[in-house]
Amino acid sequence: MKISDAEIKKTASKISPKLKAALKQAIENVKVFHQKQVEKSWSFKGKNGEVLGQKIRPLKRVGLYVPGGAGAYPSTLIMNAVPAIVAGVKELVVVSPGLHSAVAFVLRELGIKEFYHIGGAQAVGFLTYVAGVDKIVGPGNVFAAFAKKEVFGTVDIDMIAGPSEIAVLADSTANPEWVAADMLSQAEHGSGFEASVCVTDSMLFAKKLAVCVDRQVKASPKREILEKSLAAYGRIFVAKSMKAGVDIVNRLAPEHLEIVAKNQDELEKLVENAGAIFIGPYSSEPVGDYFAGPNHVLPTNGTARFASPLGVYDFIKRTSIIKYNRGALLKNGENIAEMANSEGFYHHMRAIIIRM
Amino acid sequence: MKISDAEIKKTASKISPKLKAALKQAIENVKVFHQKQVEKSWSFKGKNGEVLGQKIRPLKRVGLYVPGGAGAYPSTLIMNAVPAIVAGVKELVVVSPGLHSAVAFVLRELGIKEFYHIGGAQAVGFLTYVAGVDKIVGPGNVFAAFAKKEVFGTVDIDMIAGPSEIAVLADSTANPEWVAADMLSQAEHGSGFEASVCVTDSMLFAKKLAVCVDRQVKASPKREILEKSLAAYGRIFVAKSMKAGVDIVNRLAPEHLEIVAKNQDELEKLVENAGAIFIGPYSSEPVGDYFAGPNHVLPTNGTARFASPLGVYDFIKRTSIIKYNRGALLKNGENIAEMANSEGFYHHMRAIIIRM
């Protein structure tokens, strides 16, 4: 199932010059952003000369699932592989049910050599038991998702992503045509369960927006998909004030949040829960989905209350370092033995006492 | 089930002065270490004036399970609560099936006011559905552990910890009595499944160690517990060299690793997988379990290949910030639209085009 370098090269050569330039710039932007997430090992000396520290190292071998039976998703490859590469992961194993020219091009740009033509649950099994990776990331179909749950513990996995969500927090200064366009960009994913929500303090804006959405849906080549999704989770909320709107947003904890309002920066400060925040009329969600630099793998289904975007921190492991010397042990041994004894751990206490 | 401030204060007053002093110093050490893990929000301006960033905020409300039917485990409270407090978590809810003086004392030292007298699976349900926390941490019995798995997704949880493990990498310069004492401190936990392992390059040392272990076990008030655990997972490996010993350690990926050898610092650099590394003869595991500062909640069961100690990073969430302006959108719009179109996302493309 391994695709040779020569074949990847040949497939990559079929990419259009325009798409090539776009992907190159996207990779560069995503690299620049994620480099800011790099953490360094550290250590310090305590007052009795003991050394304490934290070692940070990249995971050794990571598996990456790129969907691709029907379409090509080079952005998925970029968003999952770049943080791993920036973290210092040396061995990246990519699996996909298809190899399209754009994905092949990104593989070559990122220097990834291990690509296997395999998809579904069996691809997850392959990564875990044959390729021997430490972690599997990347979205798959429902079979791949359940397989990832199954192998979790033997390997690490990223979160199981739910349907995508957008919430637009907009006041009457927002352009309803633009907001409608952004809501539709969420509804088009095709699961029928995407949430496309607007929260506003203006009933007039809400009505304008509804008209724009209807008109854009009717004109869309994807009309049926949009109608299904919007009927399920397409909503416009009218709040008493923009601050009350923020409360709604915080309860939704949306994957993507756009804020388009006069006092947008002030409102942004009140947001507690969101995967990514897009501020101002020109920060349309696809800017971040593809290009700006931050990751497009974001917490869904309200988990932004406690979860974070995929990042460099997902591809490292930390190890604590403790180096006590004789003086430090003699100085603190009584305290340590006292605590161990109080918890009923006789042999913990004894391991200290024997050294004193 | 809520225990009043007055009752916590009264219970705390029963603590012995010696244990009180030990706990105070332990809290201070754990705080100092975890303060080094604090991360700050950041942002930067791109070349077209766009602003990109990462906001870091503490979780709002965290639940902490402290075991305590039979014994008192103040160290569990310290190790789970301090990183949350250092992260900036304002609302900590502690549950435990018992309230002992040492735990009450630590509650007061840490300024935690919400304590409920409840344990088991129902405590996990209480934290999730009544107390409304965002994350639950802390070890419980098997019922609490399965309950945590059940509520995962509605709230975040820490890892489900397996039985504890120690591996001692020792050459012939190590003191076999001390190494034996450390192995027994692991075997005494009582699950019968703790791993107490030594890896050495010296057959003579291995034989001395076996004698010491036997003698210490026979003299122990916990002899039966130790024998059961050591029979299951107590082992001494003799490797061809210390470097070959490190290979064994890396495959074990132990929760705790002690290195006692002439070239211990050199060997430490070769270790890829371990939760915490204790270097030198005076760095007995209980030094870290109770007192030194690094966390005692560590990855078990080989998961140190990809997992980290509990830390401040477990109590924060990150949000990406994207703020594009008109110029940045006009400059990059073609590229973004090209990528969206190549993946078949018509409305993603349209959301960009409509703004151009």
XYZ file of C-alpha atoms in Angstrom:
712
model
C 0.000 0.000 0.000
C 3.021 2.280 0.258
C 3.151 4.826 -2.526
C 6.659 5.398 -3.858
C 8.443 8.740 -3.916
C 8.393 8.630 -7.704
C 4.627 8.198 -7.815
C 4.038 10.973 -5.275
C 6.281 13.237 -7.350
C 4.451 12.371 -10.556
C 1.038 12.971 -8.963
C 2.193 16.253 -7.419
C 3.323 17.561 -10.795
C -0.289 17.674 -11.993
C -1.200 20.527 -9.650
C -2.166 23.897 -11.164
C 0.329 26.751 -10.684
C -2.348 28.865 -8.976
C -3.205 26.241 -6.369
C 0.492 25.517 -5.879
C 1.189 29.158 -5.005
C -1.783 29.266 -2.624
C -0.716 26.080 -0.814
C 2.885 27.283 -0.495
C 1.752 30.496 1.147
C -0.706 28.668 3.412
C 2.032 26.283 4.601
C 4.305 29.235 5.320
C 1.586 31.047 7.310
C 0.686 27.959 9.332
C 4.370 27.380 10.113
C 4.919 30.964 11.285
C 1.898 30.819 13.611
C 2.731 27.445 15.131
C 6.379 28.318 15.720
C 5.098 30.710 18.410
C 3.776 27.675 20.300
C 7.152 25.996 20.691
C 8.125 25.410 24.324
C 11.597 24.762 25.677
C 12.843 22.429 28.385
C 13.829 24.163 31.617
C 15.370 23.431 34.986
C 16.309 25.339 38.117
C 18.245 24.838 41.323
C 16.469 24.829 44.695
C 17.938 26.289 47.850
C 19.631 23.036 48.898
C 21.234 22.515 45.499
C 18.554 20.123 44.262
C 17.772 20.377 40.532
C 14.183 20.330 39.298
C 13.064 20.594 35.720
C 10.840 19.723 32.824
C 12.142 18.068 29.674
C 10.139 18.613 26.508
C 10.535 16.242 23.598
C 8.568 15.623 20.426
C 6.607 12.422 19.971
C 8.642 9.972 17.948
C 6.195 8.669 15.362
C 2.801 10.129 14.441
C 0.094 8.821 12.123
C -2.067 11.215 10.148
C -5.363 10.303 8.539
C -6.297 12.460 5.553
C -9.772 11.858 4.156
C -9.889 11.678 0.395
C -12.092 9.103 -1.249
C -14.137 11.653 -3.191
C -12.301 14.971 -2.761
C -8.805 16.224 -2.006
C -8.155 17.896 1.334
C -4.675 19.406 1.295
C -5.701 21.829 4.068
C -6.297 18.862 6.396
C -2.786 17.621 5.721
C -1.300 21.078 6.319
C -3.201 21.730 9.547
C -2.387 18.330 11.079
C 1.177 17.861 9.841
C 2.681 21.324 10.337
C 2.252 21.497 14.145
C 3.801 18.006 14.394
C 6.740 19.042 12.221
C 7.215 22.283 14.176
C 7.130 20.236 17.413
C 10.028 18.214 16.027
C 8.265 14.945 15.164
C 10.665 13.125 12.840
C 8.465 10.274 11.624
C 5.121 11.200 10.096
C 3.063 8.431 8.522
C 0.205 9.635 6.322
C -2.689 7.398 5.283
C -5.493 8.297 2.905
C -7.977 6.409 0.777
C -6.867 8.496 -2.221
C -3.895 10.491 -3.440
C -4.744 13.702 -5.253
C -2.263 16.095 -6.811
C -2.741 18.815 -4.153
C -2.147 16.368 -1.288
C 0.866 14.885 -3.098
C 2.243 18.398 -3.555
C 1.874 19.183 0.170
C 3.522 15.853 1.117
C 6.558 16.872 -0.909
C 6.599 20.452 0.402
C 6.576 19.120 3.982
C 9.169 16.420 3.294
C 6.833 13.553 4.257
C 7.959 10.280 2.667
C 5.729 7.653 4.264
C 2.363 7.627 2.526
C 0.047 4.626 2.438
C -2.998 4.249 0.229
C -5.472 2.986 2.811
C -8.567 4.447 4.496
C -11.341 3.633 6.961
C -11.091 1.646 10.194
C -8.399 -0.577 8.711
C -6.153 2.471 8.226
C -6.389 3.179 11.972
C -5.560 -0.454 12.725
C -2.634 -0.265 10.320
C -1.216 2.868 11.971
C -1.557 1.358 15.456
C -0.418 -2.225 14.976
C 1.704 -2.240 11.811
C 3.180 1.243 11.445
C 3.591 1.468 15.255
C 2.830 5.149 15.721
C 2.517 6.837 19.137
C -0.426 9.056 18.184
C -3.055 9.268 15.441
C -4.520 12.592 14.322
C -6.772 13.729 11.520
C -10.454 13.400 10.703
C -11.829 10.255 9.094
C -15.254 8.908 8.338
C -17.396 7.447 11.112
C -15.630 4.070 10.844
C -12.209 5.662 11.256
C -13.515 7.736 14.198
C -14.808 4.678 16.055
C -11.601 2.788 15.291
C -9.634 5.662 16.847
C -11.725 5.397 20.024
C -10.979 1.669 20.047
C -7.175 1.999 19.863
C -7.002 4.936 22.317
C -4.690 3.960 25.175
C -2.477 1.814 22.960
C -1.801 5.019 21.053
C -2.858 8.578 21.745
C -5.507 10.182 19.526
C -6.683 13.719 18.876
C -10.242 14.572 19.803
C -13.107 12.995 17.889
C -14.454 16.004 15.997
C -18.188 16.600 15.831
C -20.046 18.492 13.074
C -18.677 21.992 12.422
C -20.178 25.118 13.987
C -20.184 28.859 13.409
C -21.680 31.571 15.573
C -21.662 35.139 14.245
C -22.091 37.831 16.884
C -23.264 40.819 14.830
C -24.805 44.194 15.499
C -26.694 46.349 13.007
C -23.451 47.630 11.463
C -22.703 44.184 9.998
C -23.315 43.414 6.332
C -26.128 40.839 6.269
C -25.071 39.491 2.845
C -21.603 38.708 4.211
C -22.914 37.162 7.419
C -25.328 35.023 5.385
C -22.463 33.887 3.139
C -20.445 32.825 6.187
C -23.358 30.908 7.683
C -23.804 29.046 4.403
C -20.101 28.180 4.316
C -20.717 26.206 7.495
C -23.968 24.627 6.372
C -22.444 23.247 3.164
C -20.326 20.552 4.844
C -22.941 17.932 4.188
C -23.455 16.109 7.493
C -26.777 17.870 7.994
C -25.813 18.623 11.582
C -23.623 21.716 11.233
C -24.691 24.638 13.382
C -24.931 28.002 11.580
C -25.961 30.553 14.136
C -26.142 34.329 14.313
C -26.610 36.245 17.562
C -27.592 39.909 17.230
C -29.165 42.697 19.264
C -31.110 44.049 16.287
C -34.445 42.600 15.143
C -34.111 44.578 11.910
C -30.707 43.055 11.191
C -32.091 39.602 12.001
C -34.856 40.088 9.436
C -32.457 41.361 6.767
C -30.165 38.422 7.457
C -33.018 35.935 7.102
C -33.872 37.406 3.690
C -30.231 37.201 2.572
C -29.897 33.605 3.740
C -33.064 32.575 1.899
C -31.971 34.289 -1.300
C -28.461 32.813 -1.197
C -29.782 29.333 -0.441
C -32.194 29.479 -3.378
C -29.378 30.505 -5.720
C -26.995 27.818 -4.484
C -25.916 24.730 -6.431
C -25.902 23.007 -3.010
C -29.429 24.065 -2.091
C -30.613 20.711 -0.730
C -27.599 20.248 1.529
C -27.973 23.786 2.888
C -31.701 23.477 3.532
C -31.261 20.245 5.484
C -28.510 21.674 7.671
C -30.176 25.059 8.263
C -33.487 23.416 9.183
C -31.677 21.349 11.821
C -29.287 23.882 13.381
C -29.538 27.165 11.477
C -30.777 29.840 13.885
C -30.810 33.585 14.423
C -31.022 34.690 18.055
C -32.086 38.231 18.934
C -30.643 39.229 22.319
C -31.563 42.229 24.467
C -28.066 43.637 24.109
C -24.709 42.679 22.635
C -23.529 41.776 26.135
C -26.499 39.435 26.522
C -25.431 38.093 23.115
C -21.998 37.266 24.491
C -23.668 35.251 27.262
C -25.436 33.173 24.610
C -22.138 32.710 22.781
C -20.387 31.591 25.973
C -23.063 28.972 26.526
C -22.781 27.744 22.933
C -18.953 27.650 23.199
C -18.785 27.614 19.385
C -15.972 26.095 17.349
C -15.823 29.281 15.217
C -16.960 32.686 16.430
C -17.121 35.775 14.219
C -17.609 39.152 15.879
C -18.783 41.994 13.641
C -19.836 44.979 15.718
C -18.957 48.583 16.500
C -17.315 47.606 19.805
C -15.962 44.287 18.552
C -12.701 44.384 20.525
C -14.535 45.068 23.755
C -16.936 42.191 23.082
C -14.044 39.868 22.248
C -12.650 40.374 25.747
C -15.916 39.084 27.237
C -15.813 35.826 25.276
C -14.874 32.916 27.507
C -15.502 29.908 25.309
C -14.672 29.627 21.585
C -12.262 27.572 19.501
C -11.258 30.491 17.294
C -12.455 34.097 17.186
C -12.625 35.959 13.871
C -12.797 39.700 14.507
C -14.244 42.255 12.121
C -16.036 42.152 8.755
C -13.037 40.908 6.746
C -12.250 37.971 9.020
C -14.483 35.495 7.251
C -14.186 31.969 8.626
C -12.561 30.484 5.473
C -9.637 32.890 6.044
C -8.792 30.731 9.035
C -9.955 27.428 7.571
C -7.318 27.612 4.883
C -4.799 30.281 5.157
C -4.212 32.735 8.002
C -2.042 30.466 10.140
C -3.979 29.320 13.230
C -5.141 25.723 13.159
C -8.488 24.743 11.665
C -8.769 21.682 13.933
C -10.879 23.166 16.724
C -13.006 21.961 19.641
C -16.636 21.285 18.636
C -19.887 20.526 20.419
C -19.361 22.915 23.334
C -15.971 21.460 24.271
C -14.312 24.865 23.780
C -15.284 25.212 27.473
C -12.232 23.081 28.227
C -10.465 22.133 24.975
C -8.066 23.941 22.629
C -7.205 24.081 18.929
C -4.768 21.430 17.670
C -1.261 22.755 18.251
C 2.406 22.056 18.773
C 1.530 21.129 22.389
C -0.333 18.082 21.057
C 2.846 16.605 19.607
C 5.189 16.880 22.576
C 5.575 14.995 25.837
C 6.930 16.340 29.093
C 9.101 14.529 31.633
C 9.790 15.857 35.132
C 13.359 15.835 36.393
C 14.231 15.496 40.078
C 17.846 15.463 41.208
C 18.252 15.566 44.970
C 21.649 15.537 46.635
C 22.571 14.291 50.107
C 22.135 17.709 51.714
C 18.690 18.244 50.228
C 17.564 14.804 51.364
C 18.875 15.242 54.907
C 17.278 18.683 55.122
C 13.843 17.543 53.900
C 13.799 13.855 54.766
C 11.839 14.285 58.017
C 9.102 16.208 56.240
C 8.842 13.652 53.441
C 8.779 10.704 55.841
C 6.131 12.468 57.947
C 3.850 12.896 54.935
C 4.348 9.303 53.737
C 3.636 7.967 57.205
C 0.492 10.075 57.555
C -0.887 8.471 54.380
C -0.087 4.988 55.652
C 2.681 4.318 53.144
C 5.220 2.561 55.337
C 7.670 1.661 52.577
C 7.597 5.170 51.108
C 8.657 6.402 54.530
C 11.266 3.669 54.834
C 12.856 4.503 51.449
C 13.592 7.973 52.854
C 14.638 6.882 56.369
C 17.100 4.290 55.067
C 18.980 7.086 53.256
C 19.130 9.283 56.350
C -23.316 17.112 51.629
C -21.513 20.431 51.721
C -19.179 20.751 54.667
C -19.220 24.190 56.233
C -16.172 26.422 56.624
C -16.491 26.092 60.385
C -16.396 22.313 60.243
C -13.398 22.297 57.880
C -11.616 24.681 60.242
C -12.399 22.531 63.248
C -11.212 19.352 61.509
C -8.052 21.074 60.259
C -7.130 22.133 63.803
C -6.558 18.487 64.769
C -3.481 18.157 62.572
C -0.100 17.585 64.251
C 2.392 20.486 64.115
C 4.961 18.250 62.400
C 2.648 17.222 59.573
C 1.426 20.796 59.265
C 4.973 22.070 58.685
C 5.651 19.312 56.141
C 2.464 20.049 54.186
C 3.145 23.798 54.169
C 6.583 23.255 52.680
C 5.264 20.720 50.157
C 2.588 23.174 48.975
C 5.210 25.880 48.592
C 7.522 23.586 46.566
C 4.715 22.398 44.288
C 3.656 26.011 43.675
C 7.189 27.128 42.804
C 7.617 24.289 40.298
C 4.256 24.740 38.602
C 4.626 28.504 38.291
C 7.320 27.763 35.694
C 4.640 26.148 33.519
C 2.510 29.272 33.218
C 2.008 30.390 29.617
C 0.950 33.831 28.433
C -1.390 34.903 25.664
C 0.350 36.332 22.610
C -0.395 37.995 19.302
C 1.533 39.398 16.380
C 0.950 41.466 13.268
C 1.381 39.939 9.805
C 2.793 41.822 6.837
C -0.600 43.100 5.697
C -1.553 44.383 9.124
C -3.583 41.307 10.039
C -3.439 40.311 13.706
C -3.019 36.671 14.713
C -2.821 35.355 18.236
C -3.534 32.850 20.932
C -5.522 33.669 24.038
C -4.872 31.553 27.103
C -7.442 31.413 29.867
C -7.955 29.176 32.876
C -10.858 26.754 32.989
C -13.696 28.294 34.946
C -14.769 25.502 37.291
C -12.887 22.301 38.101
C -13.923 19.270 40.159
C -11.358 17.353 42.170
C -11.865 13.859 43.514
C -9.789 13.041 46.578
C -9.964 9.430 47.736
C -10.338 9.032 51.451
C -12.663 6.385 52.799
C -9.963 4.594 54.779
C -6.921 6.891 54.676
C -6.160 10.575 54.222
C -4.409 11.689 51.050
C -3.417 15.344 51.385
C -0.715 14.853 48.731
C -3.425 14.009 46.172
C -5.199 17.250 46.976
C -1.971 19.253 46.715
C -0.856 17.692 43.415
C -4.238 18.114 41.719
C -5.281 21.482 43.121
C -2.063 23.491 42.965
C -1.598 23.360 39.164
C -5.255 24.401 38.764
C -4.798 27.304 41.159
C -1.544 28.364 39.473
C -3.359 28.211 36.101
C -5.860 30.696 37.508
C -8.882 28.429 38.047
C -11.173 30.389 40.370
C -13.742 27.736 41.263
C -12.424 24.461 42.648
C -14.943 21.916 43.900
C -13.474 19.112 46.001
C -15.321 15.874 46.713
C -14.173 13.060 48.977
C -15.802 10.187 50.837
C -14.083 11.390 54.017
C -12.609 14.510 55.546
C -9.419 14.005 57.530
C -7.511 16.698 59.369
C -4.604 16.785 56.883
C -6.941 17.225 53.906
C -8.935 19.866 55.783
C -5.706 21.689 56.558
C -4.663 21.699 52.888
C -8.126 22.906 51.822
C -7.685 25.908 54.084
C -4.084 26.554 53.033
C -5.188 26.592 49.373
C -8.274 28.716 50.023
C -10.704 26.080 48.730
C -14.192 26.623 50.162
C -16.357 24.158 48.254
C -15.993 20.703 49.780
C -18.630 17.980 49.523
C -18.700 14.772 51.507
C -19.428 12.314 48.696
C -17.427 9.588 46.942
C -17.689 6.914 44.281
C -19.491 7.083 40.939
C -22.172 9.334 42.418
C -19.510 11.943 43.244
C -18.563 12.069 39.552
C -22.224 12.431 38.590
C -22.607 15.176 41.179
C -19.618 17.135 39.841
C -20.856 16.824 36.246
C -24.586 17.418 36.539
C -25.093 19.289 39.826
C -21.892 21.210 40.512
C -21.520 21.912 36.753
C -17.737 21.712 36.494
C -15.826 21.880 33.204
C -13.266 19.220 34.118
C -12.832 16.460 36.705
C -9.391 15.415 37.953
C -8.113 13.156 40.693
C -7.954 9.433 41.255
C -10.936 7.499 42.561
C -11.831 3.884 43.024
C -12.800 1.733 40.031
C -16.404 2.997 40.167
C -15.309 6.624 40.073
C -12.899 5.831 37.223
C -15.626 4.253 35.068
C -17.991 7.094 35.902
C -15.354 9.561 34.681
C -15.115 7.681 31.371
C -18.905 7.882 31.125
C -19.150 11.675 31.571
C -16.124 12.431 29.346
C -17.262 14.754 26.556
C -19.829 16.502 28.745
C -16.875 17.490 30.902
C -13.164 16.996 30.389
C -11.325 14.458 32.554
C -7.702 13.759 33.370
C -6.276 10.436 32.303
C -7.522 7.236 33.902
C -4.468 6.198 35.922
C -3.341 2.579 35.915
C -1.371 0.834 38.702
C 1.825 2.651 39.648
C 5.231 1.701 38.213
C 8.883 2.195 39.043
C 11.923 1.252 37.018
C 15.352 1.686 38.560
C 18.229 1.824 36.108
C 21.227 0.952 38.285
C 24.840 -0.064 37.748
C 27.078 -1.792 40.284
C 27.779 1.502 42.101
C 24.173 1.643 43.370
C 23.287 0.678 46.930
C 21.130 -2.470 46.642
C 19.430 -1.837 50.015
C 18.251 1.555 48.821
C 17.109 0.260 45.434
C 15.222 -2.565 47.172
C 13.546 -0.056 49.497
C 12.395 1.999 46.501
C 11.021 -1.050 44.706
C 9.045 -1.966 47.820
C 7.648 1.557 48.088
C 5.993 0.870 44.739
C 4.827 -2.644 45.559
C 3.066 -1.547 48.752
C 0.199 0.281 47.007
C -2.025 -2.747 47.324
C -3.565 -3.248 43.874
C -1.327 -6.255 43.300
C -0.496 -4.947 39.832
C 2.204 -2.375 40.536
C 5.385 -2.855 38.529
C 8.624 -2.744 40.537
C 11.437 -3.223 38.097
C 15.212 -2.863 38.175
C 17.361 -2.815 35.047
C 21.097 -3.289 35.576
C 24.203 -4.297 33.635
C 25.636 -6.238 36.577
C 24.633 -9.825 37.409
C 26.336 -9.442 40.792
C 24.293 -6.340 41.615
C 21.131 -8.125 40.494
C 21.850 -10.982 42.897
C 22.613 -8.621 45.803
C 19.413 -6.717 45.061
C 17.343 -9.917 45.057
C 18.729 -10.781 48.494
C 17.931 -7.289 49.818
C 14.399 -7.396 48.428
C 13.742 -10.805 49.993
C 15.071 -9.724 53.375
C 13.111 -6.433 53.385
C 9.908 -8.180 52.315
C 10.234 -10.748 55.086
C 10.707 -7.979 57.667
C 7.776 -5.920 56.378
C 4.449 -5.426 58.172
C 2.956 -5.429 54.646
C 4.553 -8.708 53.605
C 1.503 -10.240 51.925
C 0.750 -7.167 49.844
C 4.378 -6.941 48.732
C 4.645 -10.619 47.825
C 1.531 -10.521 45.690
C 2.665 -7.441 43.781
C 6.283 -8.576 43.324
C 5.189 -12.002 42.099
C 3.061 -10.338 39.432
C 5.293 -7.507 38.202
C 8.457 -7.417 40.309
C 11.407 -8.100 38.015
C 15.161 -7.560 37.739
C 16.491 -7.360 34.171
C 20.194 -7.853 33.490
C 21.174 -6.039 30.289
C 24.405 -6.391 28.294
C 25.275 -2.760 28.962
C 23.741 0.303 30.557
C 22.892 1.586 27.081
C 21.039 -1.636 26.380
C 19.367 -1.027 29.728
C 18.121 2.356 28.498
C 16.554 0.603 25.502
C 14.591 -1.604 27.897
C 13.538 1.462 29.885
C 12.378 3.238 26.743
C 10.220 0.248 25.840
C 8.742 0.125 29.350
C 8.117 3.899 29.312
C 7.822 3.815 33.115
C 5.783 6.233 35.199
C 8.782 6.693 37.540
C 12.390 6.134 36.507
C 15.324 6.264 38.906
C 18.832 6.369 37.460
C 21.664 5.466 39.818
C 24.892 4.975 37.903
C 28.366 6.413 37.403
C 27.357 8.118 34.158
C 23.805 8.908 35.246
C 23.546 12.274 33.485
C 24.689 10.767 30.196
C 22.154 7.954 30.546
C 19.395 10.419 31.384
C 19.904 12.101 28.026
C 19.195 8.797 26.264
C 15.847 8.301 27.988
C 12.967 8.971 25.619
C 9.958 7.760 27.572
C 9.333 8.306 31.298
C 6.839 10.259 33.373
C 9.439 11.518 35.831
C 13.164 10.837 36.118
C 14.838 10.694 39.542
C 18.580 11.099 39.154
C 21.174 9.865 41.627
C 21.109 7.851 44.857
C 19.342 10.510 46.948
C 16.450 11.028 44.526
C 14.227 8.345 45.981
C 10.780 8.243 44.393
C 8.905 9.416 47.530
C 10.899 12.683 47.302
C 8.810 13.417 44.222
C 5.631 11.697 45.381
C 5.272 14.136 48.228
C 7.558 17.029 48.283
C 10.064 18.137 45.660
C 7.642 20.127 43.498
C 6.981 18.253 40.236
C 3.590 16.587 39.988
C 3.014 13.039 41.199
C 0.180 12.479 38.719
C 2.120 10.803 35.912
C 1.397 8.726 32.805
C 1.200 4.978 33.553
C 1.044 1.784 31.545
C 3.482 2.815 28.806
C 1.617 6.031 27.987
C 4.710 8.124 28.812
C 5.405 7.464 25.100
C 2.893 10.217 24.379
C 1.519 11.614 27.666
C 2.815 14.081 30.269
C 2.601 14.714 34.002
C -0.433 16.662 35.213
C 0.405 20.342 34.924
C -0.797 23.898 34.582
C -1.375 23.156 30.868
C -4.180 20.779 31.886
C -6.197 23.625 33.412
C -6.093 26.170 30.605
C -7.816 26.501 27.251
C -6.506 28.245 24.189
C -8.464 30.302 21.667
C -7.057 31.405 18.313
C -7.522 35.020 17.266
C -7.767 36.095 13.624
C -8.265 39.731 12.720
C -7.999 40.419 9.006
C -8.425 43.870 7.531
C -9.572 44.849 4.044
C -6.044 45.021 2.661
C -5.111 41.585 3.972
C -8.273 40.083 2.531
C -7.815 41.687 -0.895
C -4.177 40.597 -0.944
C -4.878 36.973 -0.026
C -8.459 36.454 -1.153
C -7.539 34.800 -4.478
C -5.361 32.234 -2.724
C -8.013 31.422 -0.121
C -10.765 31.117 -2.722
C -8.524 28.895 -4.863
C -7.944 26.483 -1.974
C -11.630 26.384 -0.987
C -12.639 25.734 -4.575
C -10.071 22.959 -4.972
C -11.656 21.137 -2.008
C -15.146 21.535 -3.460
C -16.351 24.017 -0.847
C -18.322 26.435 -2.995
C -19.727 28.529 -0.163
C -16.342 28.859 1.547
C -15.083 30.313 -1.728
C -18.142 32.530 -2.055
C -17.744 33.972 1.474
C -14.352 35.283 0.356
C -15.357 36.409 -3.149
C -18.366 38.400 -1.900
C -15.975 40.509 0.208
C -13.638 41.187 -2.704
